[in-house]
Coordinates of C-alpha atoms and ligand atoms in Angstrom, one line a residue:
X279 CA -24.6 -16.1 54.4
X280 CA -22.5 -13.1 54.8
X281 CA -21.4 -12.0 51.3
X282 CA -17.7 -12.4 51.7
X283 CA -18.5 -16.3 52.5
X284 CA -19.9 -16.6 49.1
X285 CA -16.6 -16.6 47.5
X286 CA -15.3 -19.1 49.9
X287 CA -17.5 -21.5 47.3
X288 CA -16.1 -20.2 44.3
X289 CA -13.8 -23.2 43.1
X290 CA -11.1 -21.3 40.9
X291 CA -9.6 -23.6 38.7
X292 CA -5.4 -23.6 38.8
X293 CA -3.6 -21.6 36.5
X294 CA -2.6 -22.7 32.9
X295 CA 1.6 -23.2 32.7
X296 CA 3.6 -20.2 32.7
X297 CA 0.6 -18.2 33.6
X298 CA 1.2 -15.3 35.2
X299 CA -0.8 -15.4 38.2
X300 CA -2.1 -11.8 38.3
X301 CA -3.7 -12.6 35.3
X302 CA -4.9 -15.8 36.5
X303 CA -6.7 -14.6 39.1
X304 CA -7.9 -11.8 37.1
X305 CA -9.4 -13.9 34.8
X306 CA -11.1 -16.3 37.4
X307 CA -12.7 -13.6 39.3
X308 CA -14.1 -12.2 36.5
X309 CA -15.1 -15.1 34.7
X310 CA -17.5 -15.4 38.4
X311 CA -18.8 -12.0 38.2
X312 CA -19.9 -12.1 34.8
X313 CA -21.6 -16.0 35.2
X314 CA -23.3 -14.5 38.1
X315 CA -21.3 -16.7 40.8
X316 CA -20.3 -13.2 42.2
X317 CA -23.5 -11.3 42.8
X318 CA -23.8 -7.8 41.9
X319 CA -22.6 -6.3 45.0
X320 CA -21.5 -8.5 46.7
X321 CA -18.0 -8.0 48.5
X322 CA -14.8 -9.6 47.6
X323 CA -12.5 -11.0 50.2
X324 CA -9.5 -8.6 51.7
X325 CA -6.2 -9.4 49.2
X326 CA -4.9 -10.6 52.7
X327 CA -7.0 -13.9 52.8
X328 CA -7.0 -14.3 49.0
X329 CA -3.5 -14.4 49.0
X330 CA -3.1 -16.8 52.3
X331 CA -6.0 -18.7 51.0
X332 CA -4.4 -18.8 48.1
X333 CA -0.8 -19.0 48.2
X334 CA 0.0 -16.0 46.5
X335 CA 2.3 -12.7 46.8
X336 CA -0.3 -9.5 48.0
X337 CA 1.3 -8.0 45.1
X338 CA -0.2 -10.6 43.0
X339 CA -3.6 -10.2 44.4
X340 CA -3.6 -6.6 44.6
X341 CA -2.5 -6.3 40.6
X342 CA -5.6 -8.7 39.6
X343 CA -7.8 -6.3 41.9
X344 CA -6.4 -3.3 40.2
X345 CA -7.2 -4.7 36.7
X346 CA -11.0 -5.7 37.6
X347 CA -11.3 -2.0 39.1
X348 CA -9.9 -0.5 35.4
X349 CA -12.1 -2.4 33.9
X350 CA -14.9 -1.6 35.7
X351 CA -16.1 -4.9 37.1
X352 CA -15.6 -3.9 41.0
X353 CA -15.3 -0.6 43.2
X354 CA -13.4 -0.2 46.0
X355 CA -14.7 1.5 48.8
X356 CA -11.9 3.2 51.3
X357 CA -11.7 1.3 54.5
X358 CA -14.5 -0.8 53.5
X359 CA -13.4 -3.2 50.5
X360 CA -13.6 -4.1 47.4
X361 CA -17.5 -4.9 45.7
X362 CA -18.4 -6.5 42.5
X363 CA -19.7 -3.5 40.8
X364 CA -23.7 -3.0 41.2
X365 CA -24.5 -1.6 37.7
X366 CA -23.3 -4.4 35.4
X367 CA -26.4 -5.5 32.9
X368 CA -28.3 -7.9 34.6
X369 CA -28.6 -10.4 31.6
X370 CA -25.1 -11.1 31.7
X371 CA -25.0 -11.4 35.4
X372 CA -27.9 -14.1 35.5
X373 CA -26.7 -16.5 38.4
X374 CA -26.2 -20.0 36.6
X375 CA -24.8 -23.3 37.5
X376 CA -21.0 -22.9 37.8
X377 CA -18.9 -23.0 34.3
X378 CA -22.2 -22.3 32.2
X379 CA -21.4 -19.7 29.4
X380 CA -23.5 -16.2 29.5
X381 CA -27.0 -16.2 29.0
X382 CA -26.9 -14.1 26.5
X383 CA -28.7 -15.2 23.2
X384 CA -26.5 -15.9 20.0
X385 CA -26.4 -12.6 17.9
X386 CA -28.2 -13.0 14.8
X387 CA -26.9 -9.7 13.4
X388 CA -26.3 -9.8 9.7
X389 CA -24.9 -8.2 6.8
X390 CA -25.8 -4.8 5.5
X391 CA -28.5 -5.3 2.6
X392 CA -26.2 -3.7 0.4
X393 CA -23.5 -6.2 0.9
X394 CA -25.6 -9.2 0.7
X395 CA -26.4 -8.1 -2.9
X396 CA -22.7 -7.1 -3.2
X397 CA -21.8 -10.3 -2.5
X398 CA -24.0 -12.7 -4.4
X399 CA -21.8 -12.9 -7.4
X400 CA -18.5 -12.0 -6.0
X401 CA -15.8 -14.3 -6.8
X402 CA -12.6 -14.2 -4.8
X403 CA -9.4 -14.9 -6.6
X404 CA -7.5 -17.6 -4.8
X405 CA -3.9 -16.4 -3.3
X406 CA -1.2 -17.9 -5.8
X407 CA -0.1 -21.2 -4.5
X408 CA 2.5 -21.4 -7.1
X409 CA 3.8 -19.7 -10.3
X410 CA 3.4 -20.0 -14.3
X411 CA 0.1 -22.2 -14.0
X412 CA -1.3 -23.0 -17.2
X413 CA -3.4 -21.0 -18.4
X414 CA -3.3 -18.1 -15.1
X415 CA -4.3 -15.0 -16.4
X416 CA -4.2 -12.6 -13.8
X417 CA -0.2 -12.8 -13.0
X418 CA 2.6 -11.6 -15.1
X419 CA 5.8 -13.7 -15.4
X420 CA 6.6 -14.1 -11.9
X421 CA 9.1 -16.7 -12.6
X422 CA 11.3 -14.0 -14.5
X423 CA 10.9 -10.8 -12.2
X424 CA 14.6 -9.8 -10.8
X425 CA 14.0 -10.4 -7.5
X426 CA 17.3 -9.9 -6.3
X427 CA 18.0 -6.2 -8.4
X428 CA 15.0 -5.6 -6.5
X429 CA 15.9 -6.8 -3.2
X430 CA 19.3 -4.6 -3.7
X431 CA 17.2 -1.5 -4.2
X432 CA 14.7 -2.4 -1.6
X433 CA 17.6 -2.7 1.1
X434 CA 19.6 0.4 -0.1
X435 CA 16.4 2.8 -0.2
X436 CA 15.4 1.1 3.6
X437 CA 18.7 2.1 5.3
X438 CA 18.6 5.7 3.8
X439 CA 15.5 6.4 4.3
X440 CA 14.9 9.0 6.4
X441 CA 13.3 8.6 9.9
X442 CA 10.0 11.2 7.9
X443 CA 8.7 8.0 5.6
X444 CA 8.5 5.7 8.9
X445 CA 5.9 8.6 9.7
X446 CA 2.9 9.3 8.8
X447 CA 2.6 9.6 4.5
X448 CA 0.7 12.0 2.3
X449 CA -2.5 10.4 1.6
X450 CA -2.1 11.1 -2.5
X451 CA 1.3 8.9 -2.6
X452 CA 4.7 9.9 -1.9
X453 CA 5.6 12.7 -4.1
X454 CA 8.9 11.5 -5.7
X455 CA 6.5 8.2 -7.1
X456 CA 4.0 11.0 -8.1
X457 CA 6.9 12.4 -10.0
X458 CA 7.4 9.6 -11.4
X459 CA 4.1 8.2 -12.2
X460 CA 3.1 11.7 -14.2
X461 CA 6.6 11.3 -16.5
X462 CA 5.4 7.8 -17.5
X463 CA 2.6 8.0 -18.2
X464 CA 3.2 10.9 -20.0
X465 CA 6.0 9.4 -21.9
X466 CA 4.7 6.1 -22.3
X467 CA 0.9 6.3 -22.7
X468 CA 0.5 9.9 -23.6
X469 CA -1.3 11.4 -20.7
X470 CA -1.2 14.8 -19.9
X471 CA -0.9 15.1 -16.2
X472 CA 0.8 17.0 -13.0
X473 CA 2.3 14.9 -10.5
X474 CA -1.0 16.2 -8.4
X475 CA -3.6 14.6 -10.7
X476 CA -1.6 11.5 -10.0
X477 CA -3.1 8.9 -7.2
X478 CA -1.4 6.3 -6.1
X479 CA -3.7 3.5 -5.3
X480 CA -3.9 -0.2 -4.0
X481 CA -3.8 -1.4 -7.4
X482 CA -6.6 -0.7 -10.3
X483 CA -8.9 -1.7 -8.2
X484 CA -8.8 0.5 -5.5
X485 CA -8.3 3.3 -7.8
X486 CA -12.0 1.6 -8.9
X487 CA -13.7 1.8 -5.5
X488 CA -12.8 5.5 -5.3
X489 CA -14.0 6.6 -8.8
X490 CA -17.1 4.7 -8.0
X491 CA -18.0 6.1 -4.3
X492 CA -16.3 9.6 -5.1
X493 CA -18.2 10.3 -9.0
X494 CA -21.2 8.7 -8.9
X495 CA -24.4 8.6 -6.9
X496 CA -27.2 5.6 -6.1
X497 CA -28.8 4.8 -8.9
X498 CA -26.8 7.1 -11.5
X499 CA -26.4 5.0 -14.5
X500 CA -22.9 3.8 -15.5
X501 CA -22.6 2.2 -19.0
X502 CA -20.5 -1.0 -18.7
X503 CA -18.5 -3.1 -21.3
X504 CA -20.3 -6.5 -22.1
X505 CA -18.1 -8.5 -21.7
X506 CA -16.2 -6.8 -19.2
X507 CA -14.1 -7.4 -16.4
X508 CA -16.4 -8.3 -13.2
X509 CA -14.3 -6.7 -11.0
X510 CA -15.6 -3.1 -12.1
X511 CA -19.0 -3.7 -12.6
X512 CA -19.0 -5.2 -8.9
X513 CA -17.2 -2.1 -7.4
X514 CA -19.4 0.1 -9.2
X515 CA -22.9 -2.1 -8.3
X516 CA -21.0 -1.9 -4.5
X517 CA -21.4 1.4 -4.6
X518 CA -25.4 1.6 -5.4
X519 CA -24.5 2.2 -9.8
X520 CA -27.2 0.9 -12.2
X521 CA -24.8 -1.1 -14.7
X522 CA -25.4 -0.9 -17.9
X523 CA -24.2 -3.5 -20.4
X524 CA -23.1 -2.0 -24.1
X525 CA -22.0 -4.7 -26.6
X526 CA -18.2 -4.5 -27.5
X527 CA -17.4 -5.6 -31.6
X528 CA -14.2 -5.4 -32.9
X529 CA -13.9 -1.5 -32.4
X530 CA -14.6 -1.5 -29.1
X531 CA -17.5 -0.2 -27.1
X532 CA -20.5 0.3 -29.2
X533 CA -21.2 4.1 -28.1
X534 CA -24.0 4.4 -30.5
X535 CA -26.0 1.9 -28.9
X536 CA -25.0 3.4 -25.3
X537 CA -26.3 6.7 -26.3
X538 CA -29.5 4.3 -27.1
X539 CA -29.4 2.7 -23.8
X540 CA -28.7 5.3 -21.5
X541 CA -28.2 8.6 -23.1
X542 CA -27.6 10.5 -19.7
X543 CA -25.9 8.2 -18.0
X544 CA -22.9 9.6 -15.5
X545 CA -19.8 7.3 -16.3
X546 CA -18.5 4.9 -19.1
X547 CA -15.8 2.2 -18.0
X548 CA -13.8 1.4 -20.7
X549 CA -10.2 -0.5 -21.5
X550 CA -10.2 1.0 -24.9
X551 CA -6.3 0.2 -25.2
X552 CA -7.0 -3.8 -25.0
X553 CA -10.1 -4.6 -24.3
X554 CA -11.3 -7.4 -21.6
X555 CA -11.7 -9.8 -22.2
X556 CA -11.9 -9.4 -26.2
X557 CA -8.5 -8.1 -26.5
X558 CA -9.9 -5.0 -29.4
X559 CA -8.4 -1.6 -29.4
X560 CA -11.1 1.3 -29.7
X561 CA -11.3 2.6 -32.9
X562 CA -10.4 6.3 -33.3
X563 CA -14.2 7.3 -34.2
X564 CA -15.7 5.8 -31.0
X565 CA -12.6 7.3 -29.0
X566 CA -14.0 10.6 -30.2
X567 CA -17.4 10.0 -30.1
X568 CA -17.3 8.5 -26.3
X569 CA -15.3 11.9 -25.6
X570 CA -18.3 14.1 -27.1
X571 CA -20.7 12.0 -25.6
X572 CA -19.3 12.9 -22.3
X573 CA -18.8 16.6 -22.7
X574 CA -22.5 16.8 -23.9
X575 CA -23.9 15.0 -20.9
X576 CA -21.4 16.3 -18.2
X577 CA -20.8 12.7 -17.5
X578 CA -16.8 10.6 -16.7
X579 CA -15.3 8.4 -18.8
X580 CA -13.1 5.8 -16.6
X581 CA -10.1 4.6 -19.2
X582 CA -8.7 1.3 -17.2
X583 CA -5.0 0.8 -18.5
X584 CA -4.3 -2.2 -16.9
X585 CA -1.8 -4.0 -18.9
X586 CA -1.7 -0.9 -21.9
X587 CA 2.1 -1.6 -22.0
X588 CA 2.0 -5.2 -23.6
X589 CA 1.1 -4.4 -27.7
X590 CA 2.9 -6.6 -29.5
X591 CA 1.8 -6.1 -33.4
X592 CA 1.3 -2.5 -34.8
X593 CA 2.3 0.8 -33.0
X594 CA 1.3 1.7 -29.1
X595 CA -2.0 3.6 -29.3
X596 CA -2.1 6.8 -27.0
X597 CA -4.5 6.9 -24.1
X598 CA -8.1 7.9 -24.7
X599 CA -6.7 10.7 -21.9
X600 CA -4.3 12.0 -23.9
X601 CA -7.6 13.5 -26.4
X602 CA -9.5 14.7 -23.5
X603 CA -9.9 18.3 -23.9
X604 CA -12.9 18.4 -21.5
X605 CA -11.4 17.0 -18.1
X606 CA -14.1 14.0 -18.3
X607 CA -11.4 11.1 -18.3
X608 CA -10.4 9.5 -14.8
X609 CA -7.3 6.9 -15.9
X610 CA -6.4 4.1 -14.0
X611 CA -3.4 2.2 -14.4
X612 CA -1.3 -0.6 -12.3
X613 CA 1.8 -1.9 -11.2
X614 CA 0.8 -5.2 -10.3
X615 CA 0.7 -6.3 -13.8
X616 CA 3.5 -4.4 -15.1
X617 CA 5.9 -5.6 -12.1
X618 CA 4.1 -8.1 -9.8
X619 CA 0.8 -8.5 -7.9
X620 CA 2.1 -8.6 -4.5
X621 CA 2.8 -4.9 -4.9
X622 CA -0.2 -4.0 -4.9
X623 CA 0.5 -0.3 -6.1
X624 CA -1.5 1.3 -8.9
X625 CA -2.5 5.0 -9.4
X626 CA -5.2 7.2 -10.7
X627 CA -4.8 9.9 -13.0
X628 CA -7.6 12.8 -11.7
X629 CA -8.8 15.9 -13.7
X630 CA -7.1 18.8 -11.6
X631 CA -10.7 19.7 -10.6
X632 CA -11.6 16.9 -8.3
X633 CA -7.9 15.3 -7.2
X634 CA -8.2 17.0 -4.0
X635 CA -11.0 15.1 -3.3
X636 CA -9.6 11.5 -4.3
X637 CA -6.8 12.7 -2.0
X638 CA -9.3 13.6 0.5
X639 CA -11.1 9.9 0.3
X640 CA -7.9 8.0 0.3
X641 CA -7.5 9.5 4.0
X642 CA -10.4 8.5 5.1
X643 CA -10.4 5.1 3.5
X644 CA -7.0 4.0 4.6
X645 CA -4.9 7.1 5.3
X646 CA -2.0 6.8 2.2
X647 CA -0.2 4.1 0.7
X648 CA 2.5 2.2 2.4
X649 CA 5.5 4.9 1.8
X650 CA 8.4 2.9 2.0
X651 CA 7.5 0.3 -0.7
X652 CA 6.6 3.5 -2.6
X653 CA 9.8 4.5 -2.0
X654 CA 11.0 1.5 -3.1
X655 CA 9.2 1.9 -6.6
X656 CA 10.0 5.3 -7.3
X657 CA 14.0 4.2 -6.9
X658 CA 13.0 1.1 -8.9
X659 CA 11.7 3.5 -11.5
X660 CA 14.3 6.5 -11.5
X661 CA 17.3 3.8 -11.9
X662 CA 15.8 3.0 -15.2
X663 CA 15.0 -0.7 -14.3
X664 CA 11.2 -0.2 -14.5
X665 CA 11.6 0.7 -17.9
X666 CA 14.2 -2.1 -18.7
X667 CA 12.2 -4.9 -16.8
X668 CA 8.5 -3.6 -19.1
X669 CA 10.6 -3.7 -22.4
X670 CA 11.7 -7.0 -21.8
X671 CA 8.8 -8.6 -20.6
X672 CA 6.9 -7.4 -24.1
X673 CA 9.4 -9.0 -26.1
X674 CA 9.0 -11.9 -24.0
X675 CA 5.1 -12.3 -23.9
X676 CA 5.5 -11.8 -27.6
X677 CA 7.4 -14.8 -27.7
X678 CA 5.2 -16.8 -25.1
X679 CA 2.1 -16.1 -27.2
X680 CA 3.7 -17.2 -30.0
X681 CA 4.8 -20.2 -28.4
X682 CA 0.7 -21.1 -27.2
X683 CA -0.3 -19.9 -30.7
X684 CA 2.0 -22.9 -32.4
X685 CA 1.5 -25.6 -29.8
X686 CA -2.5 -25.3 -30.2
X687 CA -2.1 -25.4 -34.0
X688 CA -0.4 -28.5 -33.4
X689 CA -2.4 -29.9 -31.2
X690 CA -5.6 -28.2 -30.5
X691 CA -7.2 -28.1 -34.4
X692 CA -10.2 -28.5 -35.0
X693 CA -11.4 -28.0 -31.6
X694 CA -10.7 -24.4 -30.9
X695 CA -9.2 -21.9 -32.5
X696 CA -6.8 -19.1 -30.5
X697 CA -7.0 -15.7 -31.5
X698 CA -4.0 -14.0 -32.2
X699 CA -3.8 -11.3 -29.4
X700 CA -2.4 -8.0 -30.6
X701 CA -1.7 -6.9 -26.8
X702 CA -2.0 -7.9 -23.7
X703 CA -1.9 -10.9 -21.3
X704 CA -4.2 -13.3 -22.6
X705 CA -6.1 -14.6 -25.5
X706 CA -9.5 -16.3 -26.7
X707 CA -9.7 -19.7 -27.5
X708 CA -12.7 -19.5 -29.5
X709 CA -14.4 -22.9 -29.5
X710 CA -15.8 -25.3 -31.6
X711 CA -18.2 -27.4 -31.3
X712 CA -21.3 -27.9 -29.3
X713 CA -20.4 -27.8 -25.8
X714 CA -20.6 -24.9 -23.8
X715 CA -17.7 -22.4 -22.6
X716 CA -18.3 -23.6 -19.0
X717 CA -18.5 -27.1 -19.6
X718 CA -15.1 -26.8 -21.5
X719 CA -13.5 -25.4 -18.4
X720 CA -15.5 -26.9 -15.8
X721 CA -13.4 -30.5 -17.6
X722 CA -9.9 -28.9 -18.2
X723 CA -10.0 -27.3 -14.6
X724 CA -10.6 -30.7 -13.8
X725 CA -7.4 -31.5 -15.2
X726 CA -5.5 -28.6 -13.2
X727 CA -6.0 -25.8 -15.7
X728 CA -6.4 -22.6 -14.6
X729 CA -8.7 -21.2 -17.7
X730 CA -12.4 -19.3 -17.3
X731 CA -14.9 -19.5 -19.5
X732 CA -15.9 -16.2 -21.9
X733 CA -19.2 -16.5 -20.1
X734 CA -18.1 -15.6 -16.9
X735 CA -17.7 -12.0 -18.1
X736 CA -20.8 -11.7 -20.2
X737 CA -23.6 -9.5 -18.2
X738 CA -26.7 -9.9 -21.1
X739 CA -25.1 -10.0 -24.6
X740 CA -24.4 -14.0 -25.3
X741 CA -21.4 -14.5 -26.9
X742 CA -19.7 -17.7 -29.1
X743 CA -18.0 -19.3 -26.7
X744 CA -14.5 -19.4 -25.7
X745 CA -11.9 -19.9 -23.0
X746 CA -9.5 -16.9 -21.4
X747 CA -5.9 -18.2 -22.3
X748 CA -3.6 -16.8 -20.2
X749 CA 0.2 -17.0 -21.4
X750 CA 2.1 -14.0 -19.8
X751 CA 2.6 -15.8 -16.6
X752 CA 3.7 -19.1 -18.2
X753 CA 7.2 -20.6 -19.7
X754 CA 6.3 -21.8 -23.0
X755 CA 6.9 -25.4 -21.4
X756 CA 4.2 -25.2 -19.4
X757 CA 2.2 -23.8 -22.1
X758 CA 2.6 -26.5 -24.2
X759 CA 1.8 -29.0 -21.5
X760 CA -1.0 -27.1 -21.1
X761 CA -2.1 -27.2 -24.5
X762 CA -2.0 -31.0 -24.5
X763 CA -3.9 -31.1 -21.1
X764 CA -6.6 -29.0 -22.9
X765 CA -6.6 -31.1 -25.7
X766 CA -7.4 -34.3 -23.8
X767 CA -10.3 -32.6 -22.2
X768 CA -11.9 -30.7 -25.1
X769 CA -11.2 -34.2 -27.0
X770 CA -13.0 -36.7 -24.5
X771 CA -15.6 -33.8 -24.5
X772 CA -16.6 -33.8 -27.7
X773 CA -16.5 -37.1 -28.6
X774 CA -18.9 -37.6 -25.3
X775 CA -21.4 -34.9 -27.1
X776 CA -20.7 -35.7 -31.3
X777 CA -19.5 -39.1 -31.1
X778 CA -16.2 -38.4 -31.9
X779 CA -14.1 -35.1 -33.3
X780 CA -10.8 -35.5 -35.1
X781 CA -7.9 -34.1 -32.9
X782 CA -4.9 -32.6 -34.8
X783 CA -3.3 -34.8 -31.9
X784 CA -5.3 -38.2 -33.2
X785 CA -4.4 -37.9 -36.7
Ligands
PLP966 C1 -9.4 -4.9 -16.6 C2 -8.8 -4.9 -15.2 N1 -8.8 -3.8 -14.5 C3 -8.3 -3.8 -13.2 C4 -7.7 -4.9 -12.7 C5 -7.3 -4.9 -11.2 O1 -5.9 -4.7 -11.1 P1 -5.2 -4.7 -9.7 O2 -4.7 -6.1 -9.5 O3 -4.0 -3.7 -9.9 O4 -6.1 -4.2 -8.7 C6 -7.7 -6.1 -13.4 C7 -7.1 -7.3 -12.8 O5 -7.0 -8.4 -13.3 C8 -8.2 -6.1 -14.7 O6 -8.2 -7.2 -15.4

C-alpha cells in the first residue's frame, strides 16, 4: 500500500460547531500521528487532495500543515511532501485500533516526601461563604468595613496612577506603603524601623514562609508556643524545622523551660502582644529574658502581631521589637485582620542586616506584591482612614465582646465559662463538665457554629478544655443567637454524659 493510500483510511470525524477548520484538521491529523494511524514516516497527502477530498480552502489545509510542522509532528521535504516526522517516541506512536487513547501507562508520580509529611495535618480554611458567622474567628467585621470610601479611593488612585505601577514592582513593596508601614508601626506598636527593613508580604503568613526558608536550616530547632497557632508551626515544619513545643501560662511563653528544652535552638515564635490562642500578654521579665536568650545563642526571635491593635482593657503594650537592642527580632504584622482578608497584604519588619535578602527571596518566590492594590493601601493609609477605620473597630469589638460576655452569662452558666479577653479577636469558652473540647464542637458545628476546639492547637501540653469564640466578625445579634445555639448543644450534651446539667436557660 503506498504510504500516501494509508491516509485515504483515516476516517476524520467532522468538525465541532464554529470550529475553525484549520484547527480542525490540525487536531485530527495529529490525533492520527500520535495513536499511530499515521506511521512514523509515512507521507501525508498534497494540501491539493486534502482540500478537494475534503472540501476545504488550500489556505485551510496549508495553515493545519504549518501548525503540525511548528510543532514538530511532520517535516516537509521541498518538492517531495510533507512526512509524519520519523523521530517521535515510539511508545506513543504504538499503532492501535482507531480512537484508542495512547499507550502510555498512567503516571504514578507522587508528591515530594517532604510535602506528604507537610500535608498530613494541614487544614485548609474554607473561602467565606458568608459574613458575621457565629462564632468565625479568623475574619474581622466584614459587615462594617466602608466599602464604598474604599471603592472611592480604589478608583481615584487607579486613574492616576501612572503607566510605571502597571510595570513591573519592586520586590520589597512599593515604597510609598513602605513609608507608610515603618510610621505605623512606629507610631502605633513602637517599632524602630526604616522603611527598608519593612516587607510587604501576602499576609502574616507569607511573611512566615520566608522567615522560615530564609533563617533557619533542616533540622535547626525552633521553640514553638503550645498552644499555638498551627499555621506557624506548619510553615516552619514545611520548611524541614524541629518544633519545639514550650508551655504558655498566664505570662506568656515559659522561656525557662525553653532554655530546658532546647537551649541552642535557632528561632522562638511568639505573639507576646495577645497570645493564641490563650489571649496572655508576655510579661515584661520573659520579654527580656527571651531577648537575652537570643543574643546569647545568636538565635531570632519571630514577634507575630497579628491583631496587636485590638486591647481593649489596660494600656497598648509596645512590641517585643521595640526592646531589641541586638537585631534578633523579625516582626510580622497584617492587614487582613486590621482591614479585611481579601487583601491579603501584610509585611515584615527585617533587621537592616538581612532585608536585602527577604527582598531578594520575595523575587524569586513571586516577584513583589500586587502594586496597585498597594497603592491603594498606602492612599487608604495617608488619608487618615486606616487610622479612623482601626479606632473604630476597637471600640466596637469592645462592645461585641461585651455583648457575647453577657448573653453567655445569661444563657450559657454552668456549662462554660468565657474568659474575658483583654485584646484581640476571640475568646476561651472554658468548659465544664466531662465532655471533651472536640466533642463540644464536633455538636455545635453540628448546629452551624463556626467554633474549634482548644485542642486543635495544642502540640503535647494537654490543656482544660475550651472552645475558640470568635466575636469580632459578628453583630452582637448573631452572637447571641449563637450563644443560644451553643447552649442547646453543650446542654443535650451533658445531660447525654451526667444525666442532666442545669442550664441558666432551664431554670
Ligand atoms: C497568630 C496568627 N498569625 C498569622 C496569621 C495569618 O495571617 P494572614 O491571614 O495575614 O496570613 C493568623 C491568621 O489567623 C494568626 O492567627
Amino acid at each position: 500500500m503506498a504510504k500516501s493510500e494509508q491516509f485515504q483510511d483515516l476516517a476524520l470525524s467532522a468538525p465541532a460547531h464554529q470550529q475553525e477548520l484549520w484547527r480542525w484538521l490540525y487536531t485530527e491529523l495529529r490525533a492520527a500521528i500520535v495513536d499511530g494511524r499515521l506511521a512514523r514516516g509515512a507521507r501525508l497527502p498534497s494540501t491539493r487532495s486534502l482540500a478537494r477530498q475534503y472540501g476545504l480552502s488550500r489556505g485551510t489545509v496549508t495553515a493545519a500543515f504549518e501548525q503540525l510542522q511548528a510543532e514538530g509532528y511532520t517535516r516537509t521535504e521541498v518538492g517531495s511532501g510533507t512526512y509524519v516526522g520519523p523521530g517521535l517516541p515510539d511508545r506513543s506512536m504504538a499503532a492501535k485500533p482507531s480512537g484508542a487513547a495512547p499507550s502510555l501507562p498512567p503516571s504514578r508520580a507522587t508528591l515530594s516526601k517532604r510535602a506528604r509529611e507537610t500535608l498530613k495535618t494541614i487544614a485548609v480554611l474554607p473561602a467565606s461563604r458568608s459574613v458575621g458567622m457565629a462564632f468565625r474567628s479568623y475574619e474581622p467585621a466584614i459587615d462594617l468595613f466602608p466599602v464604598e470610601l474604599w471603592a472611592r479611593v480604589a478608583a481615584r488612585v487607579l486613574r492616576r496612577a501612572p503607566r510605571s505601577l502597571y510595570g513591573q514592582g519592586n520586590a520589597a513593596g512599593y515604597p510609598p506603603l513602605r513609608r507608610a508601614i515603618a510610621e505605623y508601626v512606629g507610631a502605633s506598636r513602637g517599632v524602630r524601623c526604616s522603611p527598608e527593613q519593612v516587607i510587604v508580604t501576602s499576609g502574616a503568613q507569607q511573611g512566615l514562609d520566608l522567615i522560615a526558608r530564609l533563617l533557619l536550616d533542616p533540622g535547626d530547632r525552633v521553640w514553638m508556643e503550645d498552644p499555638g497557632y498551627p499555621g506557624a508551626w506548619f510553615t516552619l515544619r514545611a520548611a524541614g524545622a524541629k518544633v519545639v513545643p514550650v508551655p504558655v501560662d498566664e505570662e506568656g511563653l515559659s522561656v525557662a523551660r525553653a532554655r530546658k528544652l532546647a537551649p541552642r535552638a535557632k528561632m522562638a515564635y511568639v505573639t507576646p502582644a495577645n497570645q493564641f490562642p490563650l489571649s496572655v500578654t508576655m510579661s515584661a521579665e520573659r520579654r527580656m529574658d527571651l531577648l537575652e536568650w537570643a543574643a546569647d545563642a545568636d538565635a531570632w526571635i519571630v514577634e507575630d502581631e497579628y491583631d496587636a491593635e485590638y486591647r481593649y482593657y489596660g494600656r497598648p503594650v509596645a512590641a517585643l521589637q521595640s526592646l531589641d537592642r541586638s537585631g534578633s527580632v523579625v516582626y510580622v504584622g497584617t492587614f487582613t485582620k486590621m482591614l479585611f482578608n481579601a487583601l491579603r497584604l501584610g509585611f515584615v519588619v527585617a533587621p537592616e542586616r538581612v532585608a536585602g535578602a527577604f527582598q531578594a527571596a520575595r523575587s524569586f518566590v513571586d516577584r513583589h506584591p500586587p502594586t496597585l492594590d498597594q497603592a491603594i493601601l498606602a492612599e487608604f493609609i495617608a488619608e487618615g482612614h486606616f487610622g479612623h477605620h482601626v479606632r473604630r473597630m476597637r471600640q466596637t469589638y469592645g462592645e461585641r465582646m461585651a455583648a457575647l460576655k453577657k448573653a453567655a452569662g445569661e444563657r450559657l452558666g454552668g456549662l462554660v465559662e468565657v474568659a474575658d479577653a483583654a485584646a484581640g479577636m476571640r475568646t476561651i469558652a472554658w468548659l465544664n463538665g466531662e465532655i471533651s473540647d472536640r466533642e463540644a464542637a464536633r455538636r455545635a458545628q453540628q448546629l452551624g457554629l463556626e467554633v474549634a476546639p482548644l485542642s486543635t492547637f495544642t502540640m503535647k501540653y494537654g490543656h482544660r478544655p475550651g472552645l475558640i469564640l470568635g466575636f469580632a466578625g459578628c453583630s452582637p445579634e448573631e452572637l447571641r443567637r449563637g450563644v443560644g445555639v451553643l447552649a442547646a448543644a453543650l446542654g443535650a450534651a451533658h445531660r447525654e454524659t451526667r444525666g442532666g446539667v442545669r442550664t441558666a436557660e432551664g431554670k
